[in-house]
Short mmCIF file of C-alpha atoms in Angstrom, two decimals:
data_model
loop_
_atom_site.label_atom_id
_atom_site.label_comp_id
_atom_site.label_asym_id
_atom_site.label_seq_id
_atom_site.Cartn_x
_atom_site.Cartn_y
_atom_site.Cartn_z
CA PHE A 1 -64.76 115.62 -27.31
CA ILE A 2 -65.92 118.09 -24.65
CA TYR A 3 -63.52 119.45 -22.01
CA LEU A 4 -65.09 120.23 -18.63
CA ASP A 5 -63.30 122.46 -16.29
CA PRO A 6 -63.61 121.43 -12.62
CA GLU A 7 -63.24 124.80 -11.22
CA PRO A 8 -66.55 126.25 -12.52
CA LYS A 9 -68.21 123.20 -11.00
CA SER A 10 -66.68 124.10 -7.64
CA ARG A 11 -67.92 127.58 -7.90
CA VAL A 12 -71.44 126.51 -8.58
CA GLU A 13 -71.45 124.06 -5.67
CA GLY A 14 -69.95 126.45 -3.13
CA GLY A 15 -71.74 129.52 -4.25
CA GLY A 16 -68.46 131.16 -4.95
CA GLN A 17 -64.78 130.61 -5.41
CA ALA A 18 -63.36 127.60 -3.42
CA GLY A 19 -60.92 128.30 -0.63
CA PRO A 20 -57.50 126.77 -0.06
CA THR A 21 -58.64 124.69 3.01
CA SER A 22 -61.18 122.71 1.09
CA GLY A 23 -58.55 122.00 -1.59
CA ARG A 24 -56.16 120.67 0.99
CA ASP A 25 -58.78 118.48 2.54
CA HIS A 26 -59.67 117.14 -0.74
CA GLY A 27 -56.00 116.38 -1.53
CA ASP A 28 -55.47 114.75 1.85
CA LEU A 29 -58.48 112.56 1.33
CA SER A 30 -57.22 111.61 -2.08
CA ARG A 31 -53.80 110.85 -0.70
CA HIS A 32 -55.32 108.85 2.14
CA ARG A 33 -57.42 106.86 -0.25
CA SER A 34 -54.45 106.37 -2.54
CA SER A 35 -52.31 105.17 0.40
CA SER A 36 -55.01 102.78 1.55
CA LEU A 37 -55.29 101.40 -1.89
CA GLU A 38 -51.53 100.99 -2.09
CA ILE A 39 -51.48 99.20 1.27
CA LYS A 40 -54.30 96.90 0.24
CA GLU A 41 -52.63 96.29 -3.07
CA LYS A 42 -49.38 95.58 -1.26
CA GLU A 43 -51.10 93.17 1.09
CA ILE A 44 -52.85 91.54 -1.82
CA ARG A 45 -49.55 91.27 -3.64
CA GLU A 46 -47.83 89.83 -0.58
CA LYS A 47 -50.61 87.33 -0.03
CA GLY A 48 -50.57 86.43 -3.72
CA SER A 49 -46.81 86.09 -3.61
CA GLU A 50 -47.04 83.91 -0.51
CA ILE A 51 -49.70 81.74 -2.15
CA LEU A 52 -47.63 81.53 -5.28
CA ARG A 53 -44.54 80.64 -3.24
CA GLU A 54 -46.48 77.94 -1.45
CA GLN A 55 -47.78 76.64 -4.75
CA LEU A 56 -44.29 76.84 -6.18
CA ASP A 57 -42.86 74.94 -3.19
CA ALA A 58 -45.59 72.33 -3.51
CA ALA A 59 -44.90 72.07 -7.22
CA LYS A 60 -41.17 71.72 -6.50
CA ARG A 61 -41.85 69.02 -3.92
CA GLU A 62 -44.15 67.23 -6.34
CA LEU A 63 -41.57 67.61 -9.05
CA LYS A 64 -38.89 66.08 -6.80
CA LEU A 65 -41.21 63.17 -6.08
CA LYS A 66 -41.84 62.80 -9.78
CA ASP A 67 -38.09 62.91 -10.44
CA LYS A 68 -37.51 60.21 -7.83
CA GLU A 69 -40.30 58.14 -9.29
CA CYS A 70 -38.88 58.61 -12.79
CA GLU A 71 -35.43 57.66 -11.52
CA ARG A 72 -36.86 54.56 -9.85
CA LEU A 73 -38.79 53.60 -12.99
CA SER A 74 -35.67 54.21 -15.06
CA GLN A 75 -33.70 51.84 -12.81
CA VAL A 76 -36.47 49.27 -13.08
CA ARG A 77 -36.45 49.66 -16.85
CA ASN A 78 -32.65 49.28 -17.00
CA GLN A 79 -32.82 46.21 -14.77
CA LEU A 80 -35.57 44.67 -16.90
CA GLU A 81 -33.61 45.41 -20.06
CA GLN A 82 -30.51 43.79 -18.58
CA GLU A 83 -32.47 40.75 -17.45
CA LEU A 84 -34.11 40.56 -20.87
CA GLU A 85 -30.73 40.68 -22.58
CA GLU A 86 -29.35 37.99 -20.28
CA LEU A 87 -32.45 35.84 -20.83
CA THR A 88 -32.23 36.32 -24.59
CA ALA A 89 -28.54 35.40 -24.59
CA SER A 90 -29.25 32.38 -22.39
CA LEU A 91 -32.08 31.28 -24.67
CA PHE A 92 -29.92 31.66 -27.76
CA GLU A 93 -27.09 29.75 -26.09
CA GLU A 94 -29.45 26.98 -24.98
CA ALA A 95 -31.04 26.85 -28.43
CA HIS A 96 -27.60 26.66 -30.05
CA LYS A 97 -26.60 23.89 -27.64
CA MET A 98 -29.80 21.96 -28.34
CA VAL A 99 -29.32 22.31 -32.09
CA HIS A 100 -25.72 21.12 -31.77
CA GLU A 101 -26.75 18.11 -29.67
CA ALA A 102 -29.54 17.34 -32.11
CA ASN A 103 -27.10 17.47 -35.02
CA VAL A 104 -24.67 15.20 -33.18
CA LYS A 105 -27.43 12.72 -32.34
CA GLN A 106 -28.74 12.85 -35.89
CA ALA A 107 -25.29 12.18 -37.30
CA ALA A 108 -24.79 9.29 -34.87
CA ALA A 109 -28.24 7.92 -35.69
CA GLU A 110 -27.56 8.15 -39.43
CA LYS A 111 -24.23 6.39 -38.93
CA GLN A 112 -25.87 3.64 -36.89
CA LEU A 113 -28.63 3.36 -39.49
CA LYS A 114 -26.09 2.92 -42.28
CA GLU A 115 -24.19 0.33 -40.25
CA ALA A 116 -27.42 -1.48 -39.40
CA GLN A 117 -28.50 -1.45 -43.04
CA GLY A 118 -25.13 -2.83 -44.04
CA LYS A 119 -25.40 -5.58 -41.44
CA ILE A 120 -28.94 -6.33 -42.57
CA ASP A 121 -27.80 -6.62 -46.18
CA VAL A 122 -24.99 -8.98 -45.15
CA LEU A 123 -27.33 -11.07 -43.01
CA GLN A 124 -29.93 -11.21 -45.76
CA ALA A 125 -27.28 -12.36 -48.21
CA GLU A 126 -26.08 -15.01 -45.74
CA VAL A 127 -29.63 -16.20 -45.08
CA THR A 128 -30.31 -16.41 -48.81
CA ALA A 129 -27.13 -18.40 -49.33
CA LEU A 130 -27.93 -20.70 -46.40
CA LYS A 131 -31.47 -21.25 -47.65
CA THR A 132 -30.09 -22.12 -51.06
CA LEU A 133 -27.69 -24.62 -49.51
CA VAL A 134 -30.28 -26.20 -47.24
CA LEU A 135 -33.16 -26.33 -49.71
CA THR A 136 -30.99 -28.01 -52.32
CA SER A 137 -29.84 -30.75 -49.92
CA THR A 138 -31.84 -33.94 -49.55
CA PRO A 139 -30.93 -37.27 -47.97
CA SER A 140 -30.80 -38.91 -51.38
CA SER A 141 -28.95 -36.04 -53.04
CA PRO A 142 -27.04 -34.04 -50.41
CA ASN A 143 -25.53 -30.68 -51.29
CA ARG A 144 -21.76 -31.17 -51.55
CA GLN A 145 -21.09 -27.57 -50.48
CA LEU A 146 -23.07 -28.17 -47.30
CA HIS A 147 -21.26 -31.44 -46.58
CA PRO A 148 -17.49 -31.05 -47.10
CA GLN A 149 -16.72 -34.72 -46.69
CA LEU A 150 -18.55 -35.37 -49.98
CA GLN A 151 -16.43 -32.90 -51.93
CA PRO A 152 -14.16 -34.39 -54.61
CA SER A 153 -10.48 -34.09 -53.87
CA GLY A 154 -9.81 -31.45 -56.53
CA THR A 155 -12.26 -28.96 -55.04
CA ARG A 156 -11.14 -29.14 -51.43
CA GLY A 157 -8.80 -26.78 -49.64
CA ALA A 158 -10.86 -23.58 -49.40
CA TYR A 159 -12.37 -22.08 -46.29
CA LYS A 160 -15.98 -22.77 -45.54
CA HIS A 161 -18.22 -21.05 -42.99
CA VAL A 162 -21.28 -23.06 -42.04
CA GLY A 163 -23.50 -22.07 -39.16
CA GLY A 164 -20.77 -20.14 -37.41
CA HIS A 165 -18.11 -22.91 -37.49
CA VAL A 166 -15.23 -21.81 -39.71
CA ARG A 167 -13.49 -24.82 -41.12
CA ASN A 168 -11.60 -25.97 -44.18
CA LYS A 169 -13.17 -28.36 -46.61
CA SER A 170 -10.00 -30.34 -47.05
CA ALA A 171 -9.54 -33.38 -44.87
CA SER A 172 -5.80 -33.21 -45.33
CA GLY A 173 -4.47 -30.32 -47.49
CA GLY A 174 -1.47 -28.01 -47.03
CA PHE A 175 1.25 -30.68 -46.40
CA PRO A 176 3.09 -32.97 -48.80
CA PRO A 177 2.77 -36.68 -48.06
CA SER A 178 5.11 -38.02 -45.39
CA PRO A 179 8.36 -39.52 -46.70
CA GLY A 180 8.55 -43.26 -46.51
CA LYS A 181 4.81 -43.74 -47.06
CA PRO A 182 3.56 -44.92 -50.43
CA GLU A 183 1.36 -42.63 -52.45
CA PRO A 184 -2.26 -43.79 -52.39
CA SER A 185 -3.12 -45.25 -55.75
CA SER A 186 -6.07 -43.99 -57.67
CA VAL A 187 -9.14 -46.13 -57.35
CA SER A 188 -11.96 -46.52 -59.79
CA ILE A 189 -15.35 -45.45 -58.50
CA GLN A 190 -17.75 -48.37 -58.64
CA PRO A 191 -21.50 -47.85 -58.78
CA ALA A 192 -22.81 -47.83 -55.23
CA ALA A 193 -25.41 -50.36 -54.25
CA LYS A 194 -28.84 -49.10 -53.36
CA GLU A 195 -29.15 -48.43 -49.66
CA ASP A 196 -32.26 -49.69 -47.88
CA ARG A 197 -33.38 -48.20 -44.62
CA GLU A 198 -36.02 -48.79 -42.01
CA MET A 199 -37.33 -46.09 -39.70
CA ASP A 200 -37.10 -46.60 -35.96
CA SER A 201 -40.48 -45.59 -34.53
CA VAL A 202 -39.05 -44.60 -31.14
CA LEU A 203 -36.38 -42.37 -32.64
CA TYR A 204 -38.90 -40.83 -35.05
CA ALA A 205 -41.38 -40.12 -32.23
CA GLU A 206 -38.64 -38.43 -30.21
CA PHE A 207 -37.68 -36.36 -33.26
CA LEU A 208 -41.30 -35.26 -33.84
CA MET A 209 -41.63 -34.18 -30.20
CA TRP A 210 -38.41 -32.18 -30.48
CA LYS A 211 -39.51 -30.62 -33.79
CA GLU A 212 -42.62 -29.13 -32.16
CA ASN A 213 -40.34 -26.87 -30.12
CA PRO A 214 -36.83 -27.18 -31.64
CA SER A 215 -33.89 -26.14 -29.48
CA VAL A 216 -30.18 -26.88 -29.19
CA GLU A 217 -30.57 -27.61 -25.48
CA HIS A 218 -30.14 -31.32 -24.74
CA SER A 219 -32.99 -31.49 -22.24
CA SER A 220 -35.30 -33.22 -24.75
CA ALA A 221 -35.27 -37.00 -25.16
CA PHE A 222 -34.22 -36.58 -28.80
CA LEU A 223 -31.06 -34.51 -28.19
CA SER A 224 -30.32 -36.23 -24.88
CA ARG A 225 -30.05 -39.55 -26.74
CA ILE A 226 -27.84 -38.05 -29.45
CA TYR A 227 -25.56 -36.44 -26.85
CA ARG A 228 -25.25 -39.75 -25.05
CA GLU A 229 -24.84 -42.02 -28.08
CA ASP A 230 -23.10 -39.79 -30.67
CA ILE A 231 -21.87 -36.34 -29.62
CA GLY A 232 -20.31 -37.37 -26.32
CA PRO A 233 -18.36 -40.35 -27.72
CA CYS A 234 -17.38 -38.44 -30.86
CA LEU A 235 -15.87 -35.53 -28.87
CA SER A 236 -14.32 -37.73 -26.20
CA PHE A 237 -10.56 -37.37 -26.64
CA THR A 238 -7.61 -38.32 -24.47
CA ARG A 239 -7.31 -34.79 -23.12
CA SER A 240 -10.69 -34.65 -21.40
CA GLU A 241 -10.43 -31.04 -20.23
CA LEU A 242 -9.73 -29.75 -23.74
CA SER A 243 -12.48 -32.06 -25.05
CA GLN A 244 -15.00 -30.32 -22.81
CA LEU A 245 -13.82 -26.91 -24.06
CA VAL A 246 -14.19 -28.07 -27.66
CA GLN A 247 -17.71 -29.36 -27.02
CA SER A 248 -18.70 -26.07 -25.34
CA ALA A 249 -17.29 -24.09 -28.29
CA VAL A 250 -19.25 -26.26 -30.75
CA GLU A 251 -22.45 -25.79 -28.74
CA ASN A 252 -21.85 -22.02 -28.49
CA ASN A 253 -21.13 -21.80 -32.23
CA SER A 254 -17.71 -20.23 -31.58
CA LEU A 255 -15.27 -22.85 -32.86
CA THR A 256 -12.84 -22.02 -35.66
CA ILE A 257 -11.02 -24.63 -37.76
CA GLU A 258 -8.38 -23.52 -40.22
CA PRO A 259 -5.76 -25.31 -42.30
CA VAL A 260 -2.09 -24.88 -41.52
CA ALA A 261 0.35 -24.88 -44.42
CA MET A 262 4.09 -25.27 -43.93
CA SER A 263 4.75 -21.80 -45.31
CA ALA A 264 2.36 -20.27 -42.79
CA LEU A 265 3.98 -21.76 -39.70
CA PRO A 266 6.69 -19.08 -39.18
CA MET A 267 4.11 -16.30 -39.60
CA VAL A 268 1.95 -17.17 -36.59
CA LYS A 269 1.14 -14.14 -34.48
CA ALA A 270 3.27 -13.78 -31.39
CA SER A 271 0.17 -13.06 -29.27
CA ALA A 272 -1.33 -16.48 -30.06
CA ILE A 273 -0.38 -19.45 -27.93
CA GLU A 274 -0.04 -22.66 -29.90
CA CYS A 275 -0.65 -26.03 -28.25
CA GLY A 276 0.60 -29.26 -29.67
CA GLY A 277 2.46 -28.92 -32.92
CA PRO A 278 2.41 -29.78 -36.60
CA LYS A 279 3.32 -33.36 -35.72
CA LYS A 280 1.36 -33.91 -32.48
CA CYS A 281 -2.40 -33.74 -31.98
CA ALA A 282 -3.40 -31.54 -29.03
CA LEU A 283 -6.60 -33.56 -28.44
CA SER A 284 -5.43 -37.17 -28.72
CA GLY A 285 -1.79 -36.59 -27.82
CA ILE A 286 -0.78 -38.97 -30.63
CA SER A 287 2.05 -38.09 -32.97
CA ARG A 288 0.31 -37.36 -36.24
CA LEU A 289 0.81 -34.94 -39.10
CA CYS A 290 -1.53 -32.06 -38.16
CA GLN A 291 -2.84 -30.13 -41.12
CA HIS A 292 -5.41 -28.12 -39.16
CA ARG A 293 -5.65 -26.15 -35.96
CA ILE A 294 -8.63 -24.97 -33.92
CA LYS A 295 -9.37 -21.83 -31.93
CA LEU A 296 -11.99 -21.76 -29.16
CA GLY A 297 -14.00 -18.55 -29.18
CA ASP A 298 -12.04 -15.36 -28.56
CA LYS A 299 -9.20 -17.08 -26.74
CA GLY A 300 -5.79 -16.43 -28.22
CA SER A 301 -4.77 -20.09 -28.25
CA TYR A 302 -4.42 -22.43 -31.22
CA TYR A 303 -4.56 -26.23 -30.92
CA TYR A 304 -3.13 -28.44 -33.65
CA ILE A 305 -5.36 -31.40 -34.46
CA SER A 306 -4.90 -34.51 -36.56
CA PRO A 307 -7.13 -35.31 -39.58
CA SER A 308 -9.07 -37.86 -37.52
CA SER A 309 -9.78 -35.35 -34.74
CA ARG A 310 -10.71 -32.75 -37.30
CA THR A 311 -13.17 -35.17 -38.95
CA ARG A 312 -14.82 -35.94 -35.62
CA ILE A 313 -15.22 -32.26 -34.76
CA THR A 314 -16.52 -31.48 -38.25
CA ALA A 315 -19.12 -34.25 -38.03
CA VAL A 316 -20.50 -32.78 -34.81
CA CYS A 317 -20.43 -29.26 -36.30
CA ASN A 318 -22.42 -30.50 -39.31
CA PHE A 319 -25.04 -31.97 -36.99
CA PHE A 320 -25.40 -28.75 -34.96
CA THR A 321 -25.53 -26.69 -38.14
CA TYR A 322 -28.46 -28.72 -39.47
CA ILE A 323 -30.53 -28.66 -36.28
CA ARG A 324 -29.94 -24.88 -36.03
CA TYR A 325 -31.32 -24.57 -39.57
CA ILE A 326 -34.40 -26.48 -38.45
CA GLN A 327 -34.72 -24.29 -35.36
CA GLN A 328 -34.51 -21.11 -37.47
CA GLY A 329 -37.08 -22.39 -39.95
CA LEU A 330 -34.67 -22.52 -42.89
CA VAL A 331 -35.37 -26.15 -43.78
CA ARG A 332 -38.56 -26.57 -45.85
CA HIS A 333 -38.55 -30.37 -46.09
CA ASP A 334 -41.15 -32.57 -44.48
CA ALA A 335 -40.55 -34.21 -41.11
CA GLU A 336 -39.50 -37.57 -42.58
CA GLN A 337 -36.82 -36.04 -44.82
CA MET A 338 -35.49 -34.02 -41.88
CA PHE A 339 -35.40 -37.17 -39.74
CA TRP A 340 -33.38 -39.14 -42.30
CA GLU A 341 -30.95 -36.23 -42.72
CA VAL A 342 -30.46 -36.23 -38.93
CA MET A 343 -29.86 -40.00 -39.03
CA ARG A 344 -27.28 -39.52 -41.78
CA LEU A 345 -25.48 -36.90 -39.69
CA ARG A 346 -25.56 -39.26 -36.70
CA ARG A 347 -23.98 -41.95 -38.87
CA GLU A 348 -21.21 -39.49 -39.82
CA MET A 349 -20.44 -38.95 -36.14
CA THR A 350 -20.39 -42.71 -35.49
CA VAL A 351 -18.09 -43.40 -38.44
CA ALA A 352 -15.81 -40.52 -37.44
CA LYS A 353 -15.64 -41.84 -33.88
CA LEU A 354 -14.49 -45.21 -35.25
CA GLY A 355 -11.53 -43.43 -36.88
CA PHE A 356 -12.61 -43.34 -40.53
CA TYR A 357 -11.95 -40.14 -42.47
CA LEU A 358 -11.41 -39.14 -46.09
CA THR A 359 -8.10 -37.90 -47.51
CA ASP A 360 -7.11 -36.25 -50.75
CA GLN A 361 -6.00 -38.62 -53.45
CA GLY A 362 -2.76 -37.16 -54.89
#
């Protein structure tokens, strides 16, 4: 490190010792330069400060805009979140409602399925029983369960439902014999003579035409003849208006026949209207001991009928039951066997119309 003294340098330059004037000039120049520098520095600082203030103001303005934008985006976000929550709640509520409705419908469907299966089982059992009854009945050897008038006296008296007509097998039943009348004596059953028969070609041709398209409507020549010759006369009673109602109920498969016992008379429902009485037939108007009564469809009215009227109605019901079996395809016999069974049922109606009917023996 070398220290240089400025004064010797001044002496060398000036050729001697420096005077006070030159020192002052030099100091003034230095001060002037220093002042200029300070002014420039001050100006530079002021300009820098102004630029910085401008930049700061711009940054503040930009920051305010950013804050506003952030606030706006925050509001949008809050609104979207709220809408999303409402939508989610609505979807969950709708899903819960749909699941509940589906469960209700499923339960109802399962209940209906069980009921339908139960009805199907019942119908299948009834069809099987009806097939058994029909297939075991032939003109030469009729099924006694299918034809109540052939039942022996000891087995009568129970309800029988055939083809929709509810009736009692007994032709009398439920009442003791009238006083003053002798008890029917027992008769010995004699061997029946062989019955010969000859087919009517016209009747058979009409039956074959009907069998091609079987129906219970009496527009065909086959049923039109039977209505005219058998059904109409058999169901023609003194009270014509009630006779028409009975025939309609038989055709509609809505007739009910039930026995009336003496002990059951006081227990008749108050809502049911009874016509006739135990000793007067509502159809013929004749005073007879009425062991049965009929009900037409869903009407709350009962009509007492005599044994003869009951036999006539039953004969027509048997005929309609058999032709309905043929219509439903339950009868597997050939056409000739069906024809002779129809002829036998027509004979029953004719005999019943003439006033013949079976009674219990003792």
